[in-house]
XYZ file of C-alpha atoms in Angstrom:
734
model
C -103.814 204.722 183.822
C -101.444 206.679 186.048
C -104.306 207.511 188.394
C -105.431 203.876 188.443
C -101.918 202.739 189.357
C -101.734 205.282 192.186
C -105.122 204.122 193.505
C -103.875 200.525 193.512
C -100.757 201.484 195.493
C -102.889 203.415 197.985
C -105.182 200.397 198.313
C -102.143 198.197 198.953
C -100.942 200.465 201.761
C -104.432 200.519 203.295
C -104.646 196.706 203.165
C -101.236 196.360 204.819
C -102.075 198.851 207.583
C -105.303 196.935 208.217
C -103.413 193.629 208.265
C -100.796 194.954 210.696
C -103.402 196.466 213.059
C -105.528 193.312 213.040
C -102.470 191.153 213.738
C -101.264 193.382 216.585
C -104.742 193.385 218.098
C -104.952 189.601 217.769
C -101.540 189.110 219.399
C -102.310 191.429 222.336
C -105.864 190.179 222.924
C -105.051 186.579 221.903
C -107.861 186.737 219.352
C -107.293 184.107 216.685
C -110.022 185.576 214.460
C -108.258 188.937 214.361
C -104.963 187.231 213.518
C -106.673 185.251 210.777
C -108.244 188.414 209.385
C -104.810 190.030 209.275
C -103.366 186.972 207.525
C -106.097 186.933 204.867
C -105.622 190.661 204.214
C -101.892 190.073 203.788
C -102.608 187.246 201.336
C -104.824 189.624 199.323
C -102.128 192.251 198.864
C -99.999 190.266 196.327
C -102.862 190.388 193.835
C -103.142 194.170 194.204
C -99.388 194.630 193.691
C -99.455 192.230 190.720
C -102.174 194.308 189.085
C -100.157 197.464 189.822
C -97.131 195.890 188.167
C -99.155 195.036 185.047
C -100.429 198.605 184.831
C -96.854 199.940 184.666
C -95.914 197.179 182.223
C -98.806 198.208 179.968
C -97.707 201.849 180.053
C -94.201 200.780 178.995
C -95.439 198.551 176.188
C -97.689 201.329 174.870
C -94.889 203.941 175.173
C -97.246 206.180 177.123
C -95.290 209.428 177.455
C -97.683 210.838 180.036
C -95.825 208.628 182.544
C -92.513 209.961 183.883
C -90.959 206.488 184.286
C -91.817 205.514 180.692
C -90.302 208.758 179.366
C -87.040 208.277 181.267
C -86.524 204.533 180.694
C -88.227 203.487 177.466
C -88.803 204.502 173.867
C -91.118 203.654 171.009
C -88.071 202.501 169.030
C -87.154 199.767 171.508
C -88.073 196.152 170.716
C -91.030 195.002 172.809
C -88.830 192.737 174.922
C -86.612 195.630 176.002
C -89.683 197.766 176.712
C -90.887 195.094 179.143
C -87.527 194.565 180.833
C -87.050 198.311 181.284
C -89.491 197.943 184.167
C -86.528 197.196 186.439
C -84.039 199.585 184.787
C -84.984 202.562 186.975
C -85.487 203.229 190.662
C -89.281 203.375 190.970
C -89.887 200.457 188.594
C -87.325 198.229 190.306
C -88.755 199.064 193.758
C -92.218 198.094 192.516
C -90.720 194.868 191.164
C -89.046 194.307 194.563
C -92.435 194.805 196.266
C -94.072 192.332 193.883
C -91.465 189.619 194.576
C -91.768 190.225 198.329
C -95.544 189.830 198.162
C -95.311 186.668 196.065
C -92.929 185.124 198.619
C -95.166 186.356 201.444
C -98.141 184.600 199.874
C -96.122 181.385 199.521
C -94.914 181.350 203.126
C -98.390 182.236 204.430
C -99.793 179.335 202.424
C -97.079 177.014 203.754
C -97.931 177.982 207.362
C -101.730 178.166 206.945
C -102.302 175.200 209.273
C -99.816 176.361 211.901
C -101.283 177.927 215.008
C -98.078 178.567 216.954
C -97.512 181.884 218.686
C -94.695 182.822 216.329
C -96.804 182.719 213.126
C -98.724 185.981 213.811
C -95.435 187.746 214.500
C -94.071 186.536 211.148
C -97.193 187.920 209.443
C -96.714 191.265 211.184
C -93.044 191.566 210.162
C -93.861 190.834 206.507
C -96.813 193.275 206.530
C -94.626 196.081 207.907
C -91.869 195.380 205.377
C -94.230 195.359 202.400
C -96.011 198.412 203.809
C -92.718 200.298 203.834
C -92.237 199.766 200.080
C -95.831 200.763 199.310
C -95.348 203.837 201.531
C -92.278 204.881 199.515
C -94.131 204.359 196.228
C -96.870 206.776 197.309
C -95.070 209.565 199.172
C -91.585 209.802 197.547
C -91.199 211.003 193.977
C -88.224 208.771 193.107
C -90.183 205.672 194.138
C -93.431 206.649 192.385
C -93.908 204.499 189.271
C -97.049 206.439 188.229
C -95.664 209.947 188.448
C -97.106 212.001 185.593
C -95.075 213.837 182.989
C -96.830 217.164 182.298
C -97.148 218.135 179.548
C -96.829 214.813 177.768
C -93.288 214.229 176.461
C -92.468 214.293 172.772
C -90.283 211.157 172.963
C -88.816 208.630 175.366
C -85.160 208.782 176.346
C -84.830 205.018 175.864
C -83.239 202.195 177.801
C -79.658 202.593 179.014
C -77.579 200.968 176.227
C -75.519 199.048 178.810
C -78.692 197.240 179.865
C -79.447 196.033 176.345
C -77.644 192.732 176.855
C -78.984 189.236 177.501
C -77.262 188.865 180.888
C -78.604 192.209 182.137
C -82.110 191.213 181.111
C -82.097 188.237 183.506
C -79.400 189.367 185.967
C -81.484 192.023 187.840
C -84.588 189.881 188.476
C -82.478 186.920 189.611
C -80.506 189.183 191.941
C -83.734 190.779 193.234
C -85.155 187.343 193.998
C -82.025 186.635 196.022
C -82.226 189.954 197.848
C -85.945 189.778 198.603
C -86.137 186.108 199.580
C -83.805 186.770 202.533
C -86.830 188.514 204.054
C -88.585 185.173 204.571
C -85.969 183.365 206.735
C -85.478 186.659 208.558
C -89.212 186.957 209.293
C -89.391 183.307 210.411
C -86.366 183.626 212.701
C -87.456 186.964 214.167
C -90.979 185.676 214.806
C -89.446 182.855 216.852
C -87.158 185.348 218.612
C -89.795 187.970 219.452
C -92.434 185.420 220.496
C -89.913 183.413 222.534
C -90.926 180.191 220.722
C -87.354 179.055 220.075
C -87.870 175.317 219.569
C -85.728 173.781 216.824
C -88.617 172.828 214.504
C -88.232 176.086 212.565
C -84.653 175.317 211.503
C -85.455 173.038 208.540
C -87.999 175.507 207.192
C -85.646 178.472 207.498
C -82.717 176.536 205.986
C -84.622 175.854 202.745
C -85.530 179.512 202.305
C -81.959 180.605 203.071
C -80.579 178.117 200.539
C -83.040 179.527 197.995
C -81.840 183.072 198.653
C -78.166 182.058 198.637
C -78.591 180.301 195.284
C -80.274 183.241 193.547
C -77.857 185.800 194.967
C -74.885 183.743 193.783
C -76.384 183.141 190.347
C -77.175 186.845 189.985
C -73.612 187.812 190.932
C -72.101 185.349 188.443
C -74.417 186.560 185.675
C -73.356 190.113 186.478
C -69.724 189.052 186.057
C -70.540 187.581 182.664
C -72.254 190.825 181.638
C -69.307 192.937 182.798
C -66.877 190.730 180.873
C -68.828 190.756 177.608
C -70.330 194.246 177.618
C -68.152 196.795 179.416
C -65.039 196.194 177.290
C -62.473 196.476 180.079
C -61.215 192.896 179.971
C -62.391 191.966 183.475
C -65.297 190.380 185.321
C -65.069 191.888 188.821
C -64.021 195.427 189.753
C -65.004 195.661 193.456
C -67.547 198.267 192.400
C -69.794 199.484 195.295
C -72.879 197.907 193.738
C -71.055 194.624 193.053
C -69.996 194.640 196.697
C -73.560 195.409 197.759
C -74.687 192.054 196.354
C -71.591 190.164 197.521
C -72.018 191.094 201.204
C -75.435 189.446 201.771
C -74.241 186.421 199.765
C -71.255 186.008 202.113
C -73.536 186.324 205.146
C -76.091 183.823 203.817
C -73.198 181.469 203.029
C -72.112 181.751 206.660
C -75.672 181.165 207.879
C -76.220 178.109 205.632
C -73.116 176.523 207.168
C -73.687 177.529 210.797
C -77.273 176.235 210.767
C -75.765 172.767 210.296
C -73.874 173.185 213.584
C -77.042 174.226 215.389
C -78.958 171.247 214.011
C -76.229 168.680 214.697
C -74.619 170.003 217.875
C -77.038 172.533 219.384
C -74.397 175.278 219.092
C -74.277 178.818 217.632
C -77.928 179.677 218.437
C -77.128 183.260 219.420
C -74.726 183.627 216.495
C -77.259 182.341 213.961
C -79.780 184.967 215.016
C -77.139 187.652 214.526
C -76.260 186.230 211.088
C -79.814 186.178 209.758
C -80.372 189.757 210.996
C -77.165 190.868 209.283
C -78.015 189.054 206.032
C -81.463 190.682 205.828
C -80.294 194.192 206.660
C -77.344 193.950 204.283
C -79.776 193.029 201.504
C -81.685 196.240 202.308
C -78.394 198.115 202.516
C -77.489 196.906 199.028
C -80.787 198.282 197.749
C -80.121 201.575 199.513
C -76.599 201.844 198.045
C -77.990 201.284 194.546
C -80.901 203.706 194.805
C -79.830 206.433 197.198
C -77.154 207.854 194.896
C -74.788 208.164 197.857
C -72.164 206.008 196.116
C -71.475 205.935 192.401
C -71.107 202.835 190.220
C -71.994 201.592 186.724
C -75.238 200.049 188.043
C -76.300 202.723 190.528
C -79.075 205.262 190.032
C -78.758 209.022 190.427
C -79.391 211.024 193.587
C -82.710 210.057 195.093
C -85.226 211.293 197.661
C -85.669 207.803 199.119
C -82.160 207.588 200.544
C -83.031 209.118 203.935
C -86.223 207.124 204.746
C -84.563 203.946 203.519
C -81.482 204.224 205.731
C -83.621 205.287 208.712
C -85.780 202.177 208.248
C -82.671 199.955 208.053
C -81.120 201.434 211.206
C -84.333 201.331 213.274
C -85.082 197.748 212.214
C -81.511 196.592 212.878
C -81.349 198.152 216.353
C -84.796 196.785 217.275
C -84.035 193.164 216.384
C -80.470 193.184 217.724
C -82.015 194.432 220.962
C -84.325 191.411 221.012
C -81.381 189.050 220.438
C -79.663 190.533 223.485
C -82.913 190.301 225.450
C -83.248 186.575 224.614
C -79.543 185.777 225.006
C -80.084 183.385 227.950
C -82.532 181.315 225.891
C -79.986 181.191 223.058
C -77.154 179.640 225.056
C -75.464 176.665 223.295
C -76.155 173.106 224.418
C -72.480 172.150 223.965
C -69.146 173.931 223.894
C -66.507 173.735 221.190
C -64.089 170.904 222.020
C -61.430 171.314 219.293
C -60.808 174.231 216.963
C -59.673 171.835 214.183
C -62.836 169.712 214.480
C -65.603 169.902 211.874
C -67.607 172.383 213.946
C -64.420 174.369 214.591
C -63.744 174.679 210.861
C -67.339 175.824 210.321
C -66.869 178.452 213.017
C -63.634 179.677 211.390
C -65.454 179.759 208.054
C -68.156 181.934 209.645
C -65.635 184.238 211.242
C -63.778 184.765 207.982
C -66.961 185.376 205.975
C -68.244 187.965 208.449
C -64.811 189.609 208.711
C -64.646 189.803 204.911
C -68.098 191.399 204.856
C -66.955 194.005 207.390
C -63.845 194.766 205.309
C -65.937 195.124 202.128
C -68.332 197.438 203.976
C -65.382 199.600 205.012
C -64.192 199.720 201.405
C -67.657 200.543 200.078
C -68.019 203.548 202.381
C -64.390 204.658 202.072
C -65.359 207.784 200.044
C -67.555 208.936 202.937
C -65.215 207.835 205.740
C -61.809 208.710 204.294
C -62.580 211.077 201.441
C -61.176 208.669 198.844
C -62.407 205.474 197.227
C -60.583 202.239 197.972
C -59.861 200.640 194.604
C -59.381 197.010 193.534
C -55.747 196.736 194.787
C -56.886 197.476 198.346
C -59.628 194.834 198.185
C -57.283 192.296 196.582
C -54.577 192.895 199.216
C -56.711 191.150 201.847
C -59.398 189.502 199.683
C -57.046 187.140 197.838
C -55.425 185.587 200.961
C -58.826 185.501 202.687
C -60.277 183.674 199.668
C -57.444 181.118 199.706
C -58.024 180.463 203.405
C -61.773 180.066 202.783
C -60.968 177.608 200.001
C -58.774 175.648 202.434
C -61.587 175.509 204.997
C -64.001 174.460 202.251
C -61.757 171.518 201.411
C -60.885 170.554 204.982
C -64.296 170.804 206.687
C -65.886 167.750 204.994
C -62.826 165.651 205.883
C -62.737 166.569 209.571
C -64.601 164.761 212.346
C -67.137 166.071 214.836
C -65.562 166.950 218.206
C -62.133 165.514 217.293
C -59.140 167.581 216.170
C -57.491 167.263 212.759
C -54.616 165.221 214.218
C -56.946 162.330 215.011
C -58.080 161.945 211.384
C -55.096 163.304 209.427
C -53.765 159.999 208.121
C -57.206 158.506 207.461
C -58.867 161.419 205.614
C -56.510 164.379 205.087
C -53.200 162.863 203.943
C -54.142 161.798 200.395
C -55.907 165.088 199.497
C -52.959 166.991 201.018
C -50.460 165.137 198.827
C -52.714 165.656 195.792
C -52.776 169.390 196.527
C -48.971 169.601 196.747
C -48.636 167.649 193.493
C -51.328 169.778 191.816
C -49.568 173.005 192.764
C -46.259 171.683 191.398
C -47.808 170.570 188.101
C -49.540 173.952 187.770
C -46.150 175.689 187.967
C -44.876 173.539 185.095
C -48.088 174.139 183.143
C -48.126 177.926 183.274
C -44.387 178.177 182.612
C -44.796 176.208 179.375
C -48.282 177.091 178.168
C -49.373 180.571 179.312
C -48.641 183.473 176.996
C -45.646 185.343 178.336
C -45.535 189.156 178.408
C -43.025 191.004 176.223
C -41.177 192.136 179.365
C -40.041 189.561 181.910
C -41.247 191.645 184.840
C -43.918 189.887 186.850
C -45.727 190.119 190.157
C -44.122 187.404 192.307
C -46.708 187.687 195.114
C -49.594 187.243 192.653
C -47.795 184.230 191.194
C -47.437 182.680 194.674
C -51.108 183.328 195.416
C -52.063 181.725 192.092
C -50.067 178.561 192.855
C -51.516 178.392 196.385
C -55.052 178.766 195.004
C -54.589 175.916 192.542
C -52.852 173.706 195.135
C -55.610 174.253 197.709
C -58.214 173.829 194.961
C -56.760 170.439 193.975
C -56.697 169.492 197.683
C -60.403 170.343 197.897
C -61.290 168.432 194.714
C -59.299 165.396 195.904
C -61.185 165.471 199.199
C -64.525 165.624 197.360
C -63.550 162.679 195.149
C -62.409 160.752 198.223
C -65.727 161.363 200.005
C -67.728 160.361 196.920
C -65.617 157.236 196.482
C -66.101 156.138 200.089
C -69.828 156.793 199.998
C -70.305 155.061 196.637
C -68.223 152.112 197.820
C -70.509 151.721 200.848
C -73.567 151.925 198.559
C -72.084 149.284 196.254
C -71.427 146.957 199.192
C -75.021 147.372 200.360
C -76.536 146.918 196.886
C -74.390 144.385 195.010
C -76.267 144.824 191.700
C -75.206 148.485 191.323
C -72.140 149.516 189.365
C -69.943 152.308 190.684
C -71.584 155.043 188.590
C -75.105 154.070 189.670
C -73.950 153.818 193.279
C -72.563 157.374 193.075
C -75.798 158.675 191.536
C -77.865 156.932 194.197
C -75.629 158.403 196.880
C -76.110 161.893 195.472
C -79.908 161.599 195.321
C -80.367 159.989 198.728
C -77.946 162.360 200.495
C -78.242 165.423 198.300
C -77.804 167.902 201.121
C -74.309 166.558 201.844
C -73.124 165.421 198.429
C -74.903 168.206 196.568
C -73.002 170.551 198.855
C -69.775 168.882 197.704
C -70.733 169.655 194.090
C -71.299 173.299 195.035
C -67.816 173.287 196.571
C -66.467 171.785 193.353
C -68.076 174.567 191.279
C -66.586 177.224 193.563
C -63.148 175.585 193.281
C -63.345 175.857 189.479
C -64.273 179.536 189.804
C -61.383 180.155 192.224
C -58.896 178.450 189.899
C -60.254 180.614 187.077
C -59.594 183.664 189.261
C -56.045 182.368 189.881
C -55.268 182.801 186.187
C -55.657 186.564 186.669
C -52.109 186.604 188.112
C -50.780 185.986 184.581
C -53.071 188.418 182.792
C -51.495 190.534 180.019
C -52.897 193.949 179.104
C -51.511 196.335 176.495
C -52.610 199.014 174.033
C -51.731 199.179 170.346
C -52.336 201.826 167.687
C -53.221 201.165 164.064
C -53.020 203.724 161.269
C -55.970 203.798 158.832
C -56.518 205.546 155.485
C -59.883 206.686 154.176
C -61.242 204.631 151.266
C -63.499 205.930 148.443
C -67.151 206.401 149.464
C -69.626 203.530 149.411
C -73.361 203.496 150.026
C -74.228 204.102 153.673
C -70.773 203.409 155.174
C -67.457 205.152 155.753
C -64.547 202.721 155.381
C -60.948 203.091 156.477
C -58.296 200.493 155.610
C -55.041 199.485 157.267
C -52.177 197.042 156.768
C -50.641 197.575 160.204
C -49.601 194.644 162.385
C -48.757 194.245 166.056
C -47.151 191.487 168.152
C -48.432 190.688 171.646
C -46.929 187.720 173.413
C -47.168 184.872 170.935
C -50.018 186.501 168.997
C -49.964 188.675 165.906
C -52.798 191.109 165.165
C -53.379 192.327 161.626
C -55.697 195.296 161.116
C -57.867 195.332 157.993
C -60.920 197.614 157.936
C -62.473 200.198 160.214
C -66.092 200.874 159.286
C -68.405 203.640 160.444
C -71.902 202.420 159.700
C -75.549 202.664 160.834
C -77.222 199.999 162.960
C -80.982 200.114 163.472
C -82.030 199.980 167.145
C -85.376 198.330 166.615
C -85.771 194.843 165.275
C -89.280 195.809 164.164
C -88.265 197.327 160.859
C -89.168 200.862 159.781
C -87.277 203.697 158.151
C -83.962 204.787 159.683
C -84.244 208.045 161.611
C -82.132 210.135 163.909
C -83.941 208.499 166.850
C -83.433 204.838 166.013
C -80.005 204.625 164.366
C -76.879 203.648 166.290
C -73.556 204.753 164.835
C -71.176 201.786 164.914
C -67.389 202.028 164.689
C -66.429 198.486 163.711
C -62.862 197.241 163.551
C -61.894 193.870 162.034
C -58.651 192.157 163.059
C -57.046 188.881 162.004
C -55.444 186.961 164.871
C -52.464 184.681 164.249
C -50.725 182.296 166.631
C -47.320 181.743 165.107
C -47.960 181.125 161.410
C -51.494 179.803 161.943
C -54.493 182.087 161.594
C -56.814 181.556 164.568
C -59.781 183.732 163.560
C -61.036 187.171 162.543
C -62.327 189.252 165.463
C -64.785 192.117 165.040
C -64.991 194.660 167.869
C -67.196 197.740 168.006
C -67.854 200.970 169.758
C -71.528 201.789 169.440
C -72.903 205.303 169.838
C -76.554 205.317 170.862
C -78.613 208.465 170.202
C -79.812 210.312 173.303
C -83.113 211.954 172.379
C -84.584 215.012 174.075
C -87.867 213.997 175.675
C -89.099 217.596 175.388
C -88.541 218.162 171.671
C -87.818 214.703 170.245
C -84.562 216.029 168.757
C -81.112 214.493 168.970
C -79.047 215.629 172.004
C -75.854 213.589 172.135
C -74.432 210.080 171.779
C -73.963 207.480 174.526
C -70.956 205.239 173.737
C -70.845 201.546 174.634
C -68.244 198.863 174.067
C -68.670 195.631 172.147
C -65.496 193.576 172.731
C -64.435 190.590 170.638
C -63.229 187.471 172.430
C -61.338 184.457 171.112
C -62.026 181.920 173.852
C -59.621 178.980 174.108
C -59.175 176.252 176.697
C -56.216 177.857 178.460
C -56.909 181.567 177.872
C -59.058 184.234 176.237
C -57.716 186.673 173.666
C -59.841 189.774 174.271
C -59.765 193.005 172.223
C -61.720 196.251 172.389
C -61.687 199.127 169.923
C -61.048 202.393 171.752
C -60.802 206.055 170.845
C -60.134 207.138 167.273
C -57.736 210.069 166.898
C -56.295 212.192 164.157
C -53.126 210.799 162.602
C -50.927 213.663 163.830
C -52.180 213.003 167.416
C -52.029 216.772 168.035
C -55.194 218.335 166.671
C -58.590 217.872 168.300
C -60.082 214.420 167.746
C -62.953 214.406 165.230
C -66.506 213.641 166.371
C -66.866 210.834 163.846
C -70.336 209.648 165.006
C -71.814 213.140 164.589
C -70.022 213.612 161.255
C -71.432 210.311 160.077
C -74.978 211.256 161.080
C -74.686 214.487 159.093
C -73.360 212.510 156.142
C -75.986 209.756 156.437
C -79.118 211.839 157.112
C -78.484 215.094 155.241
C -80.518 215.021 152.032
C -79.015 216.348 148.825
C -77.324 215.504 145.568
C -74.344 213.220 145.129
C -72.140 216.305 145.090
C -73.544 217.377 148.467
C -72.843 213.914 149.848
C -69.322 213.989 148.445
C -68.731 217.390 150.059
C -69.747 215.968 153.448
C -67.612 212.884 152.820
C -64.561 215.067 152.272
C -64.939 216.393 155.826
C -63.795 213.032 157.192
C -60.070 212.949 158.046
C -57.951 211.181 155.447
C -55.971 209.311 158.083
C -56.914 208.267 161.597
C -55.301 206.272 164.386
C -57.414 203.696 166.216
C -56.485 202.689 169.751
C -57.092 199.004 170.454
C -56.933 197.587 173.969
C -55.822 193.944 174.199
C -56.033 191.487 177.104
C -54.874 187.889 177.362
C -56.812 186.290 180.235
C -55.705 182.796 181.323
C -58.181 180.217 182.697
C -61.264 182.450 182.316
C -63.245 179.586 180.801
C -63.109 177.790 184.174
C -65.026 180.682 185.746
C -67.949 180.218 183.351
C -67.864 176.403 183.644
C -67.882 176.741 187.440
C -70.729 179.268 187.217
C -72.810 176.868 185.124
C -72.124 174.024 187.580
C -73.065 176.311 190.497
C -76.403 177.028 188.797
C -77.159 173.383 187.948
C -76.199 172.152 191.420
C -78.277 174.881 193.044
C -81.317 173.876 190.999
C -80.744 170.239 192.010
C -80.574 171.168 195.690
C -83.753 173.245 195.523
C -85.833 170.709 193.608
C -87.609 168.083 195.753
C -85.554 165.270 194.202
C -84.815 162.448 196.619
C -86.725 163.990 199.509
C -89.785 161.766 199.103
C -87.698 158.611 199.228
C -86.056 159.871 202.382
C -89.432 160.452 204.009
C -90.605 156.970 203.102
C -87.573 155.432 204.760
C -88.298 157.430 207.922
C -91.942 156.379 207.969
C -90.937 152.747 207.734
């Protein structure tokens, strides 16, 4: 099947070369038949790539160890679901998945434009053919992008799926993020076809806006899912670390956010034409750059792949493409002059322009931080990003709240008392109440030392957030009131719902703003985060069947919480949910600590946190090589804060001698056959006393982040679905 997959990829490249040549010939000679032939060839390619994808999927499901990708990213002991999702866990599989998504979107946009005969359509086809051809080219000629590379001789076993990826959020996070990345290609191709052909009429704006909104939604959802995964799986008590690969997805999201807003100015005021072309070029190339960062191995991160041969051709393609299209923007600059000039910086269009400037500036700063190891010889860590990112985020939040309340062309002074005053007062009041709230309700650290600047930023974030929410409520109230006056039979709730459906672009946007405000307020709680480490002493208990048990009666006080240690178990956990006999290949060694959490005299719950040690199997011999540790934190989630604990390293009680390799000792104890006396002899090798390190975080307001994330997703789905659009069209026709 490896040969069949390679033949399919070669066929795909041949089809795309044919499509590109036919389209170029048709454009030069003005031959519509040649252009049509190129379009039909391009519409055929998705089916070839889909078949290629299913071939690799079949190899993974069958655990075919003659395939290099299967050997390195799957295992016969994985559940079938994880075998299937491992198709995007490695470089070559994820690039094939990227190519599949690109071709699906290409087919959709070609179908949408099948009746269009404008001069810019062939150019769009050509751009998409070249882009897809590049990915097929990589998959054929570069080893790290070849999904059907053979493993000779056939491997004895698969190395399995990275344990960090065996989590529900990581199963759906990569494909959602890929959809966001890849879909930027469509608005880029549409815009560049208009630019290169010179057909710059405004009729393409609505079409491009829908695709950009689609991309923006999936990128944002993917980022938020990644935060959820990091919080629940990595065991470090956080949800965003400014990791290079996190930043790689954030940068195109910021740029698409800027583009979604600036397109409104072009539609309403005929401004920012030149700027919008620059934005869509940047958004597309930053999506490619994010892929390059992840797969080139140039920068390290928890999601990135190892050093790769595709790094050089990928970055060359990005640079050549960027220079080419920026050159065309400069060439067409006279045709992209604005129809009107900015009349007031504090007008609605002025606030949109400031929003754009800040988003692009933030992207540039993140890019500098991402490449800091290459530029400065050291990596810029989270404090550097936060030093400018937090104030920039607060200012963006302010613009988000003010922009809907401002007027076109007029400055803020002209509308301050009519639209801005009440939300402003609500924001001041909200900030003041927040100060009283956190002083009385947040868990206080044992020391009174605090970060005053972070506290100020937190209060500003909440105050500006309340200002934004008050403005949204005010706009909804005014709109619903007008609806109620027009339709007397509607109550206020029905009037608001009708307003949302009939004007979903505007009022749905307000709901997106509301979701982002909730997320920002959740981030503001980070200023009052408490992190500490505690140690618990455990004593070995008599042996039981299949488990090693340590017991403790130690207690610790953190803030207003008391933690009581009880048991520490070392036990086997079967990897596969398919049953079967435990073996050295399919057993995880779990170190499981149980802790009772008290608030005052009241017991809140029992929390169970683990460190799991996954077996790394040699693909050459099928024997055990080493263990890969992962964290399984336990979280007590409450309305105002999360109590988050993670079991850490286990040491000898004297803290001086070398720490025991408990997972390996347990495997010897568990798998070594012999009499009860032999088992007892192995049991006696375990230390009689150990000290377990437990990391504890108290994270205020985290729940608001996940509520805001859910609202972001639901609002995005609402905006993308064709709800309310038909009614709008009917009104226009009348």
